[in-house]
PDB file of C-alpha atoms in Angstrom:
ATOM      1  CA  UNK W1132     176.463  57.198  29.994  1.00  0.00           C
ATOM      2  CA  UNK W1133     178.109  60.050  31.892  1.00  0.00           C
ATOM      3  CA  UNK W1134     176.056  59.104  34.937  1.00  0.00           C
ATOM      4  CA  UNK W1135     177.268  55.481  34.712  1.00  0.00           C
ATOM      5  CA  UNK W1136     180.912  56.493  34.607  1.00  0.00           C
ATOM      6  CA  UNK W1137     180.387  58.876  37.523  1.00  0.00           C
ATOM      7  CA  UNK W1138     178.794  56.082  39.538  1.00  0.00           C
ATOM      8  CA  UNK W1139     181.681  53.825  38.628  1.00  0.00           C
ATOM      9  CA  UNK W1140     184.258  56.304  39.865  1.00  0.00           C
ATOM     10  CA  UNK W1141     182.317  56.870  43.079  1.00  0.00           C
ATOM     11  CA  UNK W1142     182.033  53.098  43.462  1.00  0.00           C
ATOM     12  CA  UNK W1143     185.799  52.808  43.176  1.00  0.00           C
ATOM     13  CA  UNK W1144     186.170  55.250  46.039  1.00  0.00           C
ATOM     14  CA  UNK W1145     187.890  57.870  43.947  1.00  0.00           C
ATOM     15  CA  UNK W1146     186.965  61.446  44.695  1.00  0.00           C
ATOM     16  CA  UNK W1147     185.016  62.950  41.821  1.00  0.00           C
ATOM     17  CA  UNK W1148     185.458  66.676  41.606  1.00  0.00           C
ATOM     18  CA  UNK W1149     183.187  69.141  39.852  1.00  0.00           C
ATOM     19  CA  UNK W1150     184.943  68.610  36.569  1.00  0.00           C
ATOM     20  CA  UNK W1151     184.242  66.489  33.531  1.00  0.00           C
ATOM     21  CA  UNK W1152     187.688  64.854  33.394  1.00  0.00           C
ATOM     22  CA  UNK W1153     189.117  62.526  36.036  1.00  0.00           C
ATOM     23  CA  UNK W1154     192.753  61.375  36.130  1.00  0.00           C
ATOM     24  CA  UNK W1155     194.075  58.105  37.561  1.00  0.00           C
ATOM     25  CA  UNK W1156     197.623  56.768  37.813  1.00  0.00           C
ATOM     26  CA  UNK W1157     198.504  53.162  36.912  1.00  0.00           C
ATOM     27  CA  UNK W1158     201.454  51.829  38.887  1.00  0.00           C
ATOM     28  CA  UNK W1159     201.476  48.143  37.861  1.00  0.00           C
ATOM     29  CA  UNK W1160     200.561  46.142  34.754  1.00  0.00           C
ATOM     30  CA  UNK W1161     200.002  42.436  34.089  1.00  0.00           C
ATOM     31  CA  UNK W1162     199.163  40.891  30.697  1.00  0.00           C
ATOM     32  CA  UNK W1163     197.086  37.780  29.991  1.00  0.00           C
ATOM     33  CA  UNK W1164     198.187  36.057  26.800  1.00  0.00           C
ATOM     34  CA  UNK W1165     198.081  32.298  27.315  1.00  0.00           C
ATOM     35  CA  UNK W1166     198.390  32.955  31.074  1.00  0.00           C
ATOM     36  CA  UNK W1167     198.963  35.946  33.321  1.00  0.00           C
ATOM     37  CA  UNK W1168     202.366  37.626  33.394  1.00  0.00           C
ATOM     38  CA  UNK W1169     204.027  38.846  36.572  1.00  0.00           C
ATOM     39  CA  UNK W1170     203.251  42.399  37.698  1.00  0.00           C
ATOM     40  CA  UNK W1171     205.454  44.988  36.029  1.00  0.00           C
ATOM     41  CA  UNK W1172     205.921  48.466  37.507  1.00  0.00           C
ATOM     42  CA  UNK W1173     204.593  51.285  35.301  1.00  0.00           C
ATOM     43  CA  UNK W1174     203.873  54.987  35.603  1.00  0.00           C
ATOM     44  CA  UNK W1175     200.930  55.595  33.272  1.00  0.00           C
ATOM     45  CA  UNK W1176     198.299  58.329  33.343  1.00  0.00           C
ATOM     46  CA  UNK W1177     194.681  57.394  32.649  1.00  0.00           C
ATOM     47  CA  UNK W1178     192.133  60.022  31.667  1.00  0.00           C
ATOM     48  CA  UNK W1179     188.392  59.469  32.014  1.00  0.00           C
ATOM     49  CA  UNK W1180     186.428  62.056  30.022  1.00  0.00           C
ATOM     50  CA  UNK W1181     182.834  62.094  31.249  1.00  0.00           C
ATOM     51  CA  UNK W1182     181.519  64.361  28.469  1.00  0.00           C
ATOM     52  CA  UNK W1183     182.843  62.171  25.665  1.00  0.00           C
ATOM     53  CA  UNK W1184     182.443  58.733  27.320  1.00  0.00           C
ATOM     54  CA  UNK W1185     186.133  58.129  26.600  1.00  0.00           C
ATOM     55  CA  UNK W1186     188.908  56.496  28.540  1.00  0.00           C
ATOM     56  CA  UNK W1187     192.446  57.278  27.369  1.00  0.00           C
ATOM     57  CA  UNK W1188     195.441  55.333  28.661  1.00  0.00           C
ATOM     58  CA  UNK W1189     198.721  57.143  28.037  1.00  0.00           C
ATOM     59  CA  UNK W1190     200.920  54.042  27.747  1.00  0.00           C
ATOM     60  CA  UNK W1191     203.790  53.701  25.258  1.00  0.00           C
ATOM     61  CA  UNK W1192     201.112  53.391  22.582  1.00  0.00           C
ATOM     62  CA  UNK W1193     198.145  55.591  23.506  1.00  0.00           C
ATOM     63  CA  UNK W1194     194.963  53.549  23.991  1.00  0.00           C
ATOM     64  CA  UNK W1195     191.586  55.195  23.390  1.00  0.00           C
ATOM     65  CA  UNK W1196     188.368  53.472  24.451  1.00  0.00           C
ATOM     66  CA  UNK W1197     184.858  54.707  23.736  1.00  0.00           C
ATOM     67  CA  UNK W1198     182.175  53.275  26.028  1.00  0.00           C
ATOM     68  CA  UNK W1199     179.403  51.683  23.977  1.00  0.00           C
ATOM     69  CA  UNK W1200     177.201  50.301  26.755  1.00  0.00           C
ATOM     70  CA  UNK W1201     177.207  49.093  30.320  1.00  0.00           C
ATOM     71  CA  UNK W1202     177.230  45.410  31.235  1.00  0.00           C
ATOM     72  CA  UNK W1203     175.897  43.750  34.389  1.00  0.00           C
ATOM     73  CA  UNK W1204     177.981  44.527  37.467  1.00  0.00           C
ATOM     74  CA  UNK W1205     179.471  41.600  39.351  1.00  0.00           C
ATOM     75  CA  UNK W1206     180.301  41.006  42.995  1.00  0.00           C
ATOM     76  CA  UNK W1207     182.131  37.984  44.396  1.00  0.00           C
ATOM     77  CA  UNK W1208     184.012  36.994  47.545  1.00  0.00           C
ATOM     78  CA  UNK W1209     187.113  38.940  46.467  1.00  0.00           C
ATOM     79  CA  UNK W1210     185.641  42.232  45.223  1.00  0.00           C
ATOM     80  CA  UNK W1211     183.235  44.203  43.039  1.00  0.00           C
ATOM     81  CA  UNK W1212     183.265  44.911  39.286  1.00  0.00           C
ATOM     82  CA  UNK W1213     181.587  47.490  37.072  1.00  0.00           C
ATOM     83  CA  UNK W1214     181.867  46.518  33.419  1.00  0.00           C
ATOM     84  CA  UNK W1215     181.441  48.276  30.075  1.00  0.00           C
ATOM     85  CA  UNK W1216     181.513  47.213  26.445  1.00  0.00           C
ATOM     86  CA  UNK W1217     184.111  49.406  24.725  1.00  0.00           C
ATOM     87  CA  UNK W1218     185.552  49.983  21.279  1.00  0.00           C
ATOM     88  CA  UNK W1219     189.157  51.012  20.764  1.00  0.00           C
ATOM     89  CA  UNK W1220     190.810  53.210  18.155  1.00  0.00           C
ATOM     90  CA  UNK W1221     191.265  50.150  15.887  1.00  0.00           C
ATOM     91  CA  UNK W1222     187.519  49.372  16.089  1.00  0.00           C
ATOM     92  CA  UNK W1223     188.102  46.248  18.200  1.00  0.00           C
ATOM     93  CA  UNK W1224     185.330  45.609  20.725  1.00  0.00           C
ATOM     94  CA  UNK W1225     186.134  44.416  24.221  1.00  0.00           C
ATOM     95  CA  UNK W1226     185.213  44.716  27.879  1.00  0.00           C
ATOM     96  CA  UNK W1227     186.617  47.284  30.296  1.00  0.00           C
ATOM     97  CA  UNK W1228     186.157  46.494  33.982  1.00  0.00           C
ATOM     98  CA  UNK W1229     186.634  48.785  36.956  1.00  0.00           C
ATOM     99  CA  UNK W1230     187.368  46.511  39.938  1.00  0.00           C
ATOM    100  CA  UNK W1231     187.787  47.107  43.664  1.00  0.00           C
ATOM    101  CA  UNK W1232     189.139  44.166  45.602  1.00  0.00           C
ATOM    102  CA  UNK W1233     188.244  43.611  49.241  1.00  0.00           C
ATOM    103  CA  UNK W1234     191.760  44.703  50.276  1.00  0.00           C
ATOM    104  CA  UNK W1235     191.142  48.115  48.630  1.00  0.00           C
ATOM    105  CA  UNK W1236     193.213  47.489  45.490  1.00  0.00           C
ATOM    106  CA  UNK W1237     191.685  49.311  42.514  1.00  0.00           C
ATOM    107  CA  UNK W1238     192.128  47.912  39.017  1.00  0.00           C
ATOM    108  CA  UNK W1239     191.186  48.496  35.404  1.00  0.00           C
ATOM    109  CA  UNK W1240     190.903  45.342  33.274  1.00  0.00           C
ATOM    110  CA  UNK W1241     190.769  45.348  29.474  1.00  0.00           C
ATOM    111  CA  UNK W1242     189.753  42.127  27.769  1.00  0.00           C
ATOM    112  CA  UNK W1243     189.584  41.327  24.073  1.00  0.00           C
ATOM    113  CA  UNK W1244     189.230  38.024  22.180  1.00  0.00           C
ATOM    114  CA  UNK W1245     192.723  36.634  22.704  1.00  0.00           C
ATOM    115  CA  UNK W1246     194.456  39.047  25.072  1.00  0.00           C
ATOM    116  CA  UNK W1247     193.798  41.007  28.220  1.00  0.00           C
ATOM    117  CA  UNK W1248     195.644  43.225  30.645  1.00  0.00           C
ATOM    118  CA  UNK W1249     195.088  44.774  34.015  1.00  0.00           C
ATOM    119  CA  UNK W1250     196.377  47.975  35.620  1.00  0.00           C
ATOM    120  CA  UNK W1251     196.575  48.571  39.349  1.00  0.00           C
ATOM    121  CA  UNK W1252     195.521  52.211  39.758  1.00  0.00           C
ATOM    122  CA  UNK W1253     195.322  54.927  42.385  1.00  0.00           C
TER     123      UNK W1253
END
């Protein structure tokens, strides 16, 4: 799994250093609950731990996602996606997507049964 996450980070164009933890910064958030919200500015750290196959989002309520498996990658006219099945700290299973749009915008999507959200990251 560590190899998959490394490939994902390289795919996103983020420099991977010779360390087992990578940090990203989320600067915008939108929520999808019966339709997408407007973008909201945020300042949230995201930690990707290659050794533990964990992604931790340090939002108001800390979100912890363990990667269970990879899903087929997708490419369309607007960008590329690398997707994973994840489980959170409450044992809910969802999909986490690393996305790079053609304009260079990098995003992390989290989707569960009835809600989803997306972070613009750098």
